[in-house]
Amino acid sequence: MPQSTSHALAFLGNLAEALESDPSGGDARNLLSSFTENLPIHSSAPNEHDLLPELQKANKLAGCKIYDEAHALYLQVVATILGADFSVPLSRDQAGGVKCAGYMQLSMDDRVNLMVCYNGVANCLGETHKETEALDWYEEVDILHKNARFSARPALHDWEYYDPQPPRQEFYMQRVRALMGAAELYLRLRNTGAATHRRCTADELVKHVPAGVDTRALRVLCPMDVVTGMMQFRHPEPELLKQWEALNKDLQVRGSWQKMKVAKNIPPRMGFASFIWHGRLYICGGMKSGTMEIYNDFYCMDLRKQPGTWRELPRYPRPVFLNLQLAIHNGKAYCFRGAPRVDYFDLHTERWGTVLTSWVDRSGKRGPWPIADDELSDYAMHVVDGRMYVFGGAAHKAKMGCNLFAVLDLGTRKWQRLSGVAKIPEANPDEPGPRKYVASWVDGKNENLYLLQGMADRAASEMFHQAHAACDSHGYDDFWSWNIKERKWRREKMVGNVPCPRTEMACTYSPSLNSTIVYGGYNPEIPTLFADSGLCFSFTYYADTFVLDHSSPSPRWRHVVHQGFPTYRAQSTLLTDPDTGRVYLFGGYTNTDQVPSGKHGHTRSFCDLWQLRLDVPGGHFEEVNVADEERNARLGPWQRCFNCGNAGMWRKCGGTCKGRAFFCDDACLKEGWKEHKALHNCGTRKK
């Protein structure tokens, strides 16, 4: 076994034991320090003579673990460069969001000195266990980098590398230091997705620096064996779920996934549309992964009745319903295909119909239809105050995704362009880039529409011989808001315990919690390594869950810590029942080469239904049987052994409990039988 592999596997087991034996996380922090011992996060910069004297002194203080004095000195340097009135980290409410005129106008010397300061402050905070503030400062280093990109001419797409001219060694050193420092904190918080992304990003940066930059110095900060070890994590990592309590309540929240009983399932699917209306869950179209079996069927289920029963509705009147959306207004579910004719389903009469729309300019003058071949899919769509907003998606002239943003007045039946185009656009840092499968929602006040991440499908561009073609697609790491009243985009900060870049994720806004919830998805750029077989995939599937509480004065993403969870997947949907506040997950697909499955084939789609409960007021967590879930919850494709707690493809109990417990071997069955029998009233089946 390679040294990096054995190192990572041993670390996993030791970290899980540390978290279980010491809920405060002290032992785990020590292990993390050992695992990352090759990462001198607080070491002084290699080109110390290029730094301000105050920074040299601050670095020495940090190196001697005199963190309070070092912290204060770093802030003095920041104030000297930016001015005493400049607020750092940038306020969430500052006019430009991530884009900051003060940062864009910096000289490269000042930018590098600020990076050193921000990394120094983050390290001081992290070493004194102030993870929340430390992550803010590491994020600020990335914001400095982004503003340098925003200043580049010609403008750059997000997948294009930015290199300062002339190349500056210390610029790259500080970027790598920030990525590796943030990764250490995310791993401490069990957010393996963000930790792996940061380290893989640092690794890619080291591999692509221009000539003249010393890669050996960068590799000291980002050792290859540490990156390889991170690639073996799953997200979430089952071995890290033995400890359920939140270590940091600003950055974590407890949750529980429960699989719901359904009397008879509909065919498994991906690429479908779904919504909840009057307590009923609706599912339309999609396809079975790995086949050419495309659906146009339509079902609903009354969520107030258990077990749930699907009722078939009139089929979509066209042969194919794939990667389209349905949005509700005045008792009708509207579907947009990219054509002037917009289909709808009347939820009262349960009949399909269509309306003819037209395209007008800002003066109201009728214009040509802007979407070639009337073709659009994989977009985001929402109805706000009688207006239907559509963003992005795959178009005939943009198979990778476009960035057209348009609105249809459902009263006048007239469309108007708000921004972007239905083709591959030129790079523009002031609006979202071309993409598909973006997560989106509207806030509770109907003031802002939000876009999160998504994908530029450059592999599709290669297949169809279009611009910006590449073998691998690009997963965006951005967050945008559209102010509906002001008609203006703003790139927002991603702060807290954030979801790593992904696409095809499930997303819902919960009005009762005033929170956005994100689950699962897929990243086309983050590799997954299977040490036992030596297989390495260039992509990753997720099953982690995140919450953004919009009611907080300073909203931060929180990672949901739980016991069991639905298996790793993409193209599932999260939905909130507005009447009850309950949150549901349905369907999706996964790659069975990467995710263990008892079924054959390279992909598998799902038709399962889950409910998420969160340990917040109104989150229904009081319904969770905590003791039972800690022992029996299903960990994605694996099951936890009732006796020893290890995760694997275990066999379920064959007694009268009907498989409520699993055991990894006969020894654990013998040892845990008495407790299982008492807890689940289990007995031996009569032959």
XYZ file of C-alpha atoms in Angstrom:
687
model
C 0.000 0.000 0.000
C 1.434 3.440 -0.879
C 2.586 5.503 2.081
C 0.050 8.280 1.366
C -2.777 5.727 1.273
C -1.888 4.008 4.519
C -1.332 7.405 6.125
C -4.815 8.605 5.115
C -6.599 5.409 6.141
C -4.869 5.314 9.512
C -5.727 8.970 10.034
C -9.410 8.320 9.265
C -9.668 5.639 11.923
C -7.758 7.632 14.512
C -9.779 10.800 13.875
C -13.088 8.929 14.199
C -11.954 7.424 17.518
C -10.808 10.835 18.757
C -14.148 12.440 17.935
C -16.013 9.608 19.643
C -13.921 9.665 22.830
C -13.595 13.460 23.081
C -16.716 15.356 21.887
C -14.966 18.698 22.547
C -12.686 17.962 19.620
C -9.402 18.508 21.468
C -7.908 15.149 20.556
C -9.161 15.526 16.993
C -7.431 18.885 16.645
C -4.156 17.319 17.758
C -4.546 14.578 15.169
C -5.292 17.121 12.457
C -2.145 19.029 13.356
C -0.189 15.801 13.039
C -1.813 14.948 9.697
C -0.880 18.343 8.294
C 2.526 18.608 9.917
C 4.087 19.304 6.517
C 1.999 22.458 6.146
C 3.863 25.369 7.791
C 0.814 27.647 7.706
C 2.295 30.245 10.037
C 5.883 30.108 8.818
C 7.424 33.359 7.660
C 7.398 34.108 3.948
C 10.356 32.798 1.908
C 11.063 36.257 0.502
C 11.057 37.895 3.930
C 13.204 40.769 2.691
C 10.411 41.824 0.300
C 7.898 42.313 3.129
C 7.288 45.354 5.300
C 9.320 45.359 8.565
C 6.091 45.180 10.586
C 5.082 42.029 8.699
C 8.427 40.429 9.374
C 7.934 41.097 13.072
C 4.340 39.801 13.009
C 5.435 36.595 11.277
C 8.092 36.018 13.939
C 5.575 36.570 16.728
C 3.175 34.093 15.110
C 6.020 31.607 14.702
C 6.676 31.906 18.461
C 2.922 31.368 19.120
C 2.439 34.883 20.493
C -0.825 35.111 18.614
C -2.546 38.126 20.192
C 0.395 40.465 19.528
C 0.900 39.076 16.027
C -2.810 39.505 15.281
C -2.748 43.154 16.368
C 0.362 43.892 14.313
C -1.142 42.330 11.154
C -4.200 44.564 11.564
C -1.980 47.639 11.927
C -0.372 46.848 8.570
C -3.818 46.356 6.992
C -4.920 49.778 8.254
C -1.720 51.352 6.911
C -2.369 49.975 3.416
C -6.154 50.389 3.163
C -6.834 53.219 5.593
C -8.402 53.130 9.032
C -11.963 53.478 7.673
C -11.753 50.448 5.357
C -13.733 47.531 6.846
C -12.052 44.123 6.624
C -13.229 41.430 6.063
C -15.509 43.043 3.497
C -19.019 43.630 4.762
C -21.689 41.399 3.243
C -23.709 44.549 2.518
C -20.969 46.476 0.719
C -22.299 47.650 -2.633
C -20.198 45.436 -4.864
C -20.452 42.212 -2.879
C -17.224 40.366 -3.658
C -16.197 43.009 -6.201
C -14.451 45.889 -4.424
C -13.037 48.986 -6.118
C -10.502 49.437 -3.318
C -9.142 45.940 -3.867
C -9.120 46.223 -7.656
C -6.970 49.375 -7.552
C -4.244 47.880 -5.354
C -0.679 47.600 -6.563
C 0.672 44.046 -6.621
C 3.006 44.858 -3.704
C 0.088 46.009 -1.552
C -2.032 43.044 -2.642
C 0.676 40.569 -1.627
C 1.275 42.326 1.711
C -2.452 42.183 2.445
C -2.503 38.473 1.593
C 0.296 37.922 4.107
C -1.670 39.883 6.715
C -4.946 38.070 6.092
C -3.271 34.662 6.213
C -1.480 35.701 9.389
C -4.691 36.830 11.080
C -6.475 33.638 9.993
C -3.669 31.497 11.386
C -3.709 33.332 14.726
C -7.475 32.856 15.000
C -7.337 29.211 13.928
C -4.608 28.379 16.415
C -6.764 29.841 19.214
C -9.782 27.767 18.044
C -11.771 30.674 16.596
C -12.678 28.804 13.417
C -15.583 31.053 12.421
C -13.475 34.214 12.206
C -10.451 32.360 10.803
C -12.449 31.108 7.811
C -13.595 34.678 7.106
C -9.983 35.832 6.811
C -8.912 32.923 4.629
C -11.884 33.740 2.381
C -10.659 37.336 2.219
C -7.393 36.141 0.640
C -9.465 34.538 -2.122
C -11.456 37.757 -2.523
C -8.192 39.651 -3.050
C -7.315 37.112 -5.743
C -10.761 37.426 -7.365
C -10.471 41.214 -7.521
C -7.114 40.860 -9.225
C -8.888 38.646 -11.785
C -11.679 41.216 -12.178
C -9.029 43.778 -13.154
C -7.526 41.577 -15.867
C -7.899 42.656 -19.506
C -9.211 40.968 -21.511
C -11.709 39.693 -18.943
C -11.377 36.056 -17.879
C -13.920 33.275 -17.626
C -13.879 31.521 -14.259
C -12.155 28.444 -15.698
C -9.252 30.479 -17.107
C -6.084 30.879 -15.031
C -5.028 34.289 -13.794
C -1.293 35.061 -13.604
C -0.016 38.477 -12.511
C 2.472 40.089 -14.856
C 5.284 39.779 -14.161
C 4.716 36.572 -12.130
C 5.158 37.048 -8.374
C 6.339 34.095 -6.296
C 4.803 35.433 -3.107
C 1.377 35.894 -4.737
C 1.221 32.142 -5.386
C 2.695 31.299 -1.979
C -0.021 33.231 -0.194
C -2.804 31.759 -2.324
C -1.628 28.219 -1.575
C -1.169 29.045 2.114
C -4.768 30.322 2.342
C -6.206 27.288 0.542
C -4.321 24.823 2.731
C -5.116 26.730 5.919
C -8.839 26.814 5.140
C -8.719 23.097 4.278
C -7.337 22.304 7.719
C -10.203 24.164 9.400
C -12.853 22.543 7.208
C -11.457 19.128 8.020
C -11.546 19.982 11.720
C -15.255 20.718 11.196
C -15.772 17.434 9.253
C -16.618 19.296 6.031
C -14.531 16.956 3.890
C -15.972 18.301 0.634
C -14.695 21.845 1.185
C -11.404 20.560 2.644
C -10.736 18.344 -0.367
C -11.689 21.078 -2.826
C -9.321 23.612 -1.240
C -6.387 21.210 -1.294
C -7.082 20.000 -4.823
C -7.334 23.646 -5.940
C -3.954 24.343 -4.341
C -2.526 21.295 -6.106
C -3.836 22.505 -9.488
C -2.384 25.945 -8.816
C 1.047 24.437 -8.150
C 0.847 22.444 -11.398
C -0.068 25.456 -13.557
C 2.118 28.289 -12.306
C 4.043 30.113 -15.049
C 7.749 29.786 -15.710
C 9.907 31.558 -13.157
C 7.824 30.548 -10.137
C 9.545 28.078 -7.795
C 7.166 25.106 -7.616
C 9.361 23.368 -5.037
C 8.591 26.066 -2.475
C 4.869 25.774 -3.281
C 4.990 21.987 -2.964
C 6.377 22.338 0.572
C 3.094 24.052 1.454
C 1.005 21.575 -0.573
C 2.603 18.103 -0.300
C 1.355 15.636 -2.888
C 0.763 12.873 -0.320
C -1.568 15.144 1.670
C -3.601 15.892 -1.473
C -3.726 12.177 -2.342
C -4.940 11.397 1.164
C -7.777 13.925 0.850
C -8.911 12.384 -2.441
C -9.845 9.212 -0.527
C -12.502 10.928 1.573
C -16.220 10.593 0.853
C -18.500 13.574 1.445
C -19.729 12.996 4.059
C -17.087 10.559 5.292
C -18.872 7.758 7.232
C -15.933 7.258 9.584
C -16.339 10.840 10.835
C -20.064 10.553 11.640
C -19.750 8.681 14.914
C -19.904 11.969 16.827
C -23.262 13.704 16.294
C -22.922 16.878 18.370
C -22.079 20.162 16.651
C -18.515 21.193 17.527
C -19.186 24.802 16.474
C -22.810 25.957 16.508
C -22.019 28.943 14.279
C -20.816 26.551 11.577
C -22.708 23.302 12.208
C -26.256 22.191 12.973
C -27.617 18.756 13.829
C -29.956 17.101 11.377
C -31.639 13.793 10.645
C -32.552 12.119 7.359
C -35.437 9.624 7.472
C -36.507 7.462 4.555
C -40.281 7.544 4.078
C -42.493 4.578 3.346
C -44.178 4.488 -0.056
C -46.867 1.917 -0.890
C -45.725 1.493 -4.505
C -42.876 3.325 -6.157
C -42.879 5.005 -9.555
C -39.965 4.295 -11.946
C -36.612 5.697 -10.714
C -35.507 8.848 -12.490
C -33.261 11.841 -12.984
C -33.802 15.063 -14.973
C -37.402 15.421 -13.755
C -39.431 18.394 -12.486
C -41.106 18.517 -9.081
C -43.062 20.823 -6.788
C -45.377 20.725 -3.748
C -48.850 22.252 -3.897
C -51.601 21.939 -1.274
C -49.775 19.147 0.559
C -49.193 17.072 -2.582
C -45.834 16.203 -4.137
C -45.801 16.304 -7.962
C -43.212 14.538 -10.160
C -43.089 14.967 -13.954
C -40.926 13.362 -16.640
C -37.193 12.697 -16.509
C -35.351 9.552 -17.527
C -33.847 6.387 -16.146
C -30.073 6.868 -15.941
C -27.906 4.716 -18.166
C -30.743 4.140 -20.654
C -32.571 5.994 -23.402
C -35.842 5.534 -21.515
C -37.213 9.095 -21.324
C -40.477 9.781 -19.509
C -43.367 12.166 -20.040
C -45.432 10.700 -17.179
C -46.853 12.746 -14.315
C -47.653 11.675 -10.724
C -48.685 13.161 -7.410
C -48.639 11.929 -3.817
C -50.567 13.224 -0.779
C -47.792 13.824 1.771
C -50.300 13.907 4.632
C -51.020 10.203 4.234
C -48.561 7.448 5.205
C -47.476 5.276 3.600
C -47.552 7.490 0.550
C -49.344 6.399 -2.608
C -48.608 7.751 -6.083
C -51.540 8.750 -8.288
C -51.008 8.997 -12.047
C -52.036 12.237 -13.750
C -52.440 13.085 -17.470
C -49.101 12.772 -19.235
C -47.199 15.752 -20.560
C -48.646 16.295 -24.071
C -45.257 16.177 -25.816
C -43.173 12.982 -26.195
C -40.289 14.124 -23.996
C -40.065 15.949 -20.673
C -36.372 16.042 -19.707
C -34.385 18.597 -17.696
C -37.272 21.074 -17.733
C -38.857 22.944 -14.826
C -42.375 23.568 -13.536
C -43.217 26.777 -11.629
C -46.534 27.539 -9.901
C -48.729 30.618 -10.295
C -52.456 30.943 -9.559
C -53.100 27.196 -9.562
C -51.159 26.489 -12.752
C -47.756 24.808 -13.193
C -45.890 26.474 -16.074
C -43.223 24.743 -18.189
C -40.779 26.556 -20.478
C -38.964 24.648 -23.274
C -37.267 27.620 -24.936
C -40.157 28.195 -27.350
C -42.753 31.004 -27.552
C -45.486 28.505 -26.644
C -45.403 27.923 -22.877
C -47.124 24.789 -21.586
C -49.007 24.670 -18.293
C -50.893 22.159 -16.136
C -54.079 23.371 -14.459
C -53.898 21.946 -10.932
C -57.641 22.350 -10.367
C -58.945 20.728 -13.560
C -55.845 18.501 -13.967
C -55.550 19.268 -17.679
C -52.666 20.477 -19.821
C -52.848 23.675 -21.852
C -50.603 26.172 -23.630
C -50.229 29.949 -24.002
C -48.491 31.873 -26.789
C -45.948 34.459 -25.661
C -43.857 37.099 -27.449
C -40.510 38.844 -26.975
C -40.274 42.609 -26.493
C -37.438 45.067 -25.873
C -37.330 47.498 -22.951
C -39.468 49.998 -24.859
C -42.151 47.354 -25.357
C -41.450 46.929 -29.066
C -41.808 43.371 -30.340
C -38.540 41.720 -31.352
C -37.211 38.421 -32.747
C -37.245 35.291 -30.603
C -33.692 35.068 -29.145
C -33.383 31.314 -28.477
C -32.191 29.354 -31.514
C -34.272 26.310 -32.485
C -36.661 27.045 -29.567
C -34.455 24.843 -27.382
C -33.565 25.387 -23.706
C -33.082 22.929 -20.826
C -31.184 22.555 -17.531
C -32.154 26.126 -16.533
C -33.372 27.736 -13.294
C -36.939 29.097 -13.101
C -39.049 30.902 -10.471
C -42.308 32.862 -10.374
C -42.313 36.091 -8.346
C -45.371 38.364 -8.182
C -46.829 37.119 -11.469
C -43.516 37.191 -13.334
C -41.632 34.066 -14.390
C -37.828 34.383 -14.292
C -35.594 32.015 -16.278
C -31.803 31.860 -16.048
C -29.148 29.952 -17.993
C -29.366 26.390 -19.226
C -28.220 24.498 -22.302
C -29.201 26.111 -25.613
C -28.634 25.120 -29.245
C -25.735 27.585 -29.557
C -24.454 26.946 -26.014
C -24.431 23.276 -25.086
C -22.105 24.131 -22.181
C -24.805 26.436 -20.845
C -25.703 30.061 -21.510
C -26.310 33.026 -19.206
C -29.530 34.416 -20.661
C -31.699 35.892 -17.902
C -35.240 36.762 -18.967
C -38.634 37.402 -17.394
C -42.155 36.598 -18.630
C -45.081 38.701 -17.422
C -47.745 36.012 -17.051
C -50.460 38.654 -17.337
C -49.361 40.261 -20.592
C -47.554 37.098 -21.842
C -44.545 39.155 -22.912
C -40.896 38.234 -22.366
C -38.103 40.708 -21.746
C -34.355 40.169 -21.559
C -32.736 41.229 -18.283
C -29.107 40.202 -18.940
C -26.939 37.671 -20.767
C -27.469 35.884 -24.070
C -28.702 32.485 -25.316
C -25.233 31.618 -26.617
C -21.745 31.394 -25.132
C -21.023 34.966 -23.951
C -17.824 36.938 -23.629
C -16.370 36.956 -20.118
C -17.921 39.599 -17.866
C -17.170 39.788 -14.118
C -20.358 41.789 -13.496
C -22.816 38.981 -14.282
C -22.959 35.190 -13.892
C -21.057 33.195 -16.491
C -22.603 30.592 -18.830
C -23.840 27.531 -16.958
C -26.454 24.891 -16.395
C -27.718 22.891 -13.397
C -27.427 25.922 -11.116
C -29.066 25.950 -7.670
C -31.497 28.847 -7.239
C -34.128 30.286 -4.924
C -36.058 33.456 -4.097
C -35.923 34.975 -0.615
C -38.941 35.216 1.662
C -39.562 38.898 0.885
C -39.480 38.331 -2.897
C -36.704 40.912 -3.116
C -33.787 38.832 -4.427
C -33.294 35.829 -6.668
C -30.162 33.826 -5.833
C -27.924 31.610 -7.969
C -25.407 29.184 -6.469
C -22.580 27.491 -8.388
C -23.581 25.171 -11.284
C -21.485 23.953 -14.215
C -19.969 25.167 -17.471
C -20.217 21.912 -19.429
C -17.051 22.306 -21.492
C -17.163 18.587 -22.334
C -20.465 19.232 -24.137
C -18.785 22.071 -26.012
C -16.138 19.611 -27.150
C -18.787 17.119 -28.263
C -20.658 19.728 -30.327
C -17.541 21.607 -31.554
C -18.392 24.835 -29.763
C -16.244 27.456 -28.016
C -14.288 26.817 -24.811
C -14.235 23.067 -25.397
C -12.301 20.836 -22.974
C -12.262 17.233 -21.772
C -13.366 18.248 -18.282
C -16.224 20.553 -17.371
C -15.948 23.381 -14.845
C -17.774 23.550 -11.516
C -18.395 27.177 -10.517
C -17.399 28.445 -7.080
C -19.632 31.519 -6.933
C -22.843 32.904 -5.438
C -24.987 35.620 -7.074
C -28.030 37.691 -6.185
C -30.376 39.563 -8.519
C -32.144 42.517 -6.933
C -35.605 42.350 -8.491
C -36.448 46.007 -7.870
C -33.092 47.469 -8.901
C -32.550 44.957 -11.739
C -28.936 44.431 -10.795
C -26.577 41.471 -10.238
C -24.223 41.252 -7.279
C -21.619 38.550 -6.619
C -22.071 37.536 -2.984
C -19.541 36.317 -0.445
C -19.519 32.648 0.507
C -18.857 32.680 4.260
C -19.028 30.053 6.968
C -18.874 26.272 6.621
C -19.671 26.384 2.917
C -20.676 23.772 0.333
C -17.766 23.166 -2.006
C -18.306 23.903 -5.726
C -20.872 21.555 -7.258
C -23.568 21.196 -9.852
C -26.758 19.115 -10.191
C -27.374 19.615 -6.458
C -30.762 19.708 -4.762
C -31.821 23.030 -3.274
C -34.868 24.531 -1.552
C -35.810 27.690 0.312
C -37.831 27.097 3.500
C -40.122 30.051 4.337
C -40.819 28.769 7.860
C -37.077 28.548 8.638
C -36.129 31.516 6.404
C -33.269 29.303 5.299
C -31.847 27.797 2.133
C -30.939 24.093 2.218
C -28.545 22.428 -0.251
C -27.943 18.686 -0.584
C -25.640 16.481 -2.648
C -24.642 17.079 -6.235
C -21.617 16.446 -8.376
C -18.267 18.077 -9.128
C -16.658 17.330 -12.515
C -13.184 18.491 -11.417
C -12.545 17.036 -7.928
C -11.060 13.513 -8.154
C -11.994 10.523 -5.995
C -9.398 7.856 -5.243
C -10.163 4.262 -4.216
C -7.006 3.120 -2.456
C -7.909 -0.577 -2.264
C -8.416 -0.918 -6.039
C -6.153 1.878 -7.235
C -9.017 3.399 -9.253
C -9.164 7.180 -9.522
C -12.183 9.001 -10.929
C -11.946 12.590 -12.141
C -15.243 13.504 -10.479
C -17.004 13.323 -7.111
C -20.602 12.768 -5.980
C -21.858 14.316 -2.748
C -24.421 13.517 -0.062
C -23.622 16.353 2.356
C -26.175 18.924 3.479
C -25.826 22.674 4.161
C -28.067 25.418 5.527
C -27.932 29.200 5.038
C -30.064 31.067 7.611
C -31.205 34.334 6.015
C -32.688 35.658 9.282
C -29.249 36.020 10.851
C -27.712 39.534 10.763
C -24.597 37.926 9.242
C -25.810 34.835 7.357
C -23.280 32.010 7.323
C -23.429 28.598 5.780
C -23.667 25.750 8.287
C -22.835 22.117 7.624
C -25.518 19.658 8.759
C -24.024 16.923 10.959
C -26.129 13.765 11.013
C -25.978 10.018 11.393
C -27.691 8.433 8.387
C -28.128 10.040 4.986
C -29.420 9.292 1.458
C -26.700 7.862 -0.736
C -24.375 10.075 -2.797
C -26.258 11.416 -5.809
C -26.934 14.228 -8.269
C -30.107 15.576 -9.940
C -32.313 14.849 -6.947
C -34.735 17.545 -5.776
C -35.283 19.157 -2.389
C -38.729 20.595 -1.747
C -40.361 22.457 1.123
C -44.043 22.007 1.895
C -45.153 25.612 2.505
C -48.095 24.438 4.612
C -46.085 22.348 7.108
C -42.501 23.519 6.681
C -41.342 19.935 6.148
C -38.428 19.336 3.772
C -38.374 16.367 1.369
C -35.844 14.816 -1.022
C -36.744 12.697 -4.052
C -34.920 10.784 -6.781
C -31.652 11.467 -8.592
C -28.851 9.246 -9.877
C -25.295 8.187 -9.092
C -22.316 6.473 -10.711
C -22.162 2.919 -9.351
C -18.467 2.602 -10.186
C -17.829 5.259 -7.560
C -20.702 4.607 -5.150
C -21.131 0.986 -3.955
C -24.325 -0.615 -5.220
C -25.795 -4.071 -5.205
C -27.151 -3.453 -8.690
C -25.308 -3.881 -11.976
C -24.522 -1.117 -14.439
C -22.454 2.052 -14.377
C -25.265 4.346 -13.214
C -28.255 3.976 -10.977
C -31.265 6.245 -10.598
C -33.508 6.494 -7.534
C -37.192 6.784 -6.683
C -36.800 7.015 -2.899
C -38.396 9.710 -0.746
C -36.695 11.181 2.339
C -37.521 13.800 4.955
C -34.939 16.119 6.538
C -35.320 17.337 10.117
C -33.086 20.086 11.517
C -32.281 20.881 15.141
C -33.620 24.437 14.912
C -36.965 25.943 15.958
C -39.575 24.666 13.491
C -37.206 22.015 12.110
C -39.230 19.021 13.499
C -36.133 17.571 15.189
C -38.176 16.684 18.267
C -39.610 13.784 16.234
C -36.189 12.117 15.886
C -35.441 8.979 17.928
C -31.864 9.991 18.695
C -30.792 6.766 20.433
C -32.146 4.528 17.674
C -30.663 6.622 14.874
C -27.210 6.646 16.456
C -27.156 2.850 16.285
C -29.058 2.056 13.090
C -29.055 4.975 10.634
C -28.104 4.103 7.067
C -24.922 5.866 5.909
C -25.573 6.356 2.208
C -24.742 3.044 0.481
C -23.403 1.613 3.749
C -25.014 0.463 6.985
C -23.699 0.988 10.507
C -23.076 -2.115 12.604
C -25.450 -1.991 15.590
C -22.743 -3.318 17.911
C -19.391 -1.773 16.931
C -20.575 1.221 14.864
C -18.358 0.536 11.854
C -19.808 1.301 8.409
C -19.940 -1.197 5.570
C -22.085 -3.401 3.356
C -23.360 -5.394 6.340
C -26.133 -7.962 6.552
C -29.377 -7.052 8.268
C -30.810 -8.940 11.204
C -32.996 -11.864 10.133
C -35.186 -11.798 13.237
C -38.694 -10.501 13.806
C -37.507 -6.846 13.833
C -37.660 -6.962 10.009
C -34.099 -5.766 9.553
C -34.012 -2.752 11.882
C -30.403 -3.543 12.838
C -27.295 -4.621 10.905
C -24.209 -6.513 12.056
C -20.790 -6.677 10.391
C -19.998 -10.259 11.485
C -21.089 -13.119 13.748
C -19.012 -11.834 16.668
C -20.812 -8.474 16.666
C -24.168 -10.237 16.293
C -23.434 -12.373 19.339
C -22.162 -9.445 21.382
C -24.924 -6.990 20.462
C -27.881 -9.392 20.261
C -29.133 -8.907 23.815
C -29.225 -5.108 23.544
C -30.797 -5.220 20.072
C -33.462 -7.648 21.274
C -34.424 -5.331 24.131
C -34.381 -2.140 22.058
C -36.272 -3.445 19.016
C -38.300 -6.271 20.595
C -36.624 -8.705 18.214
C -36.887 -12.464 18.386
C -35.855 -15.439 16.288
C -38.119 -16.105 13.322
C -40.021 -19.392 13.409
C -39.258 -21.720 10.539
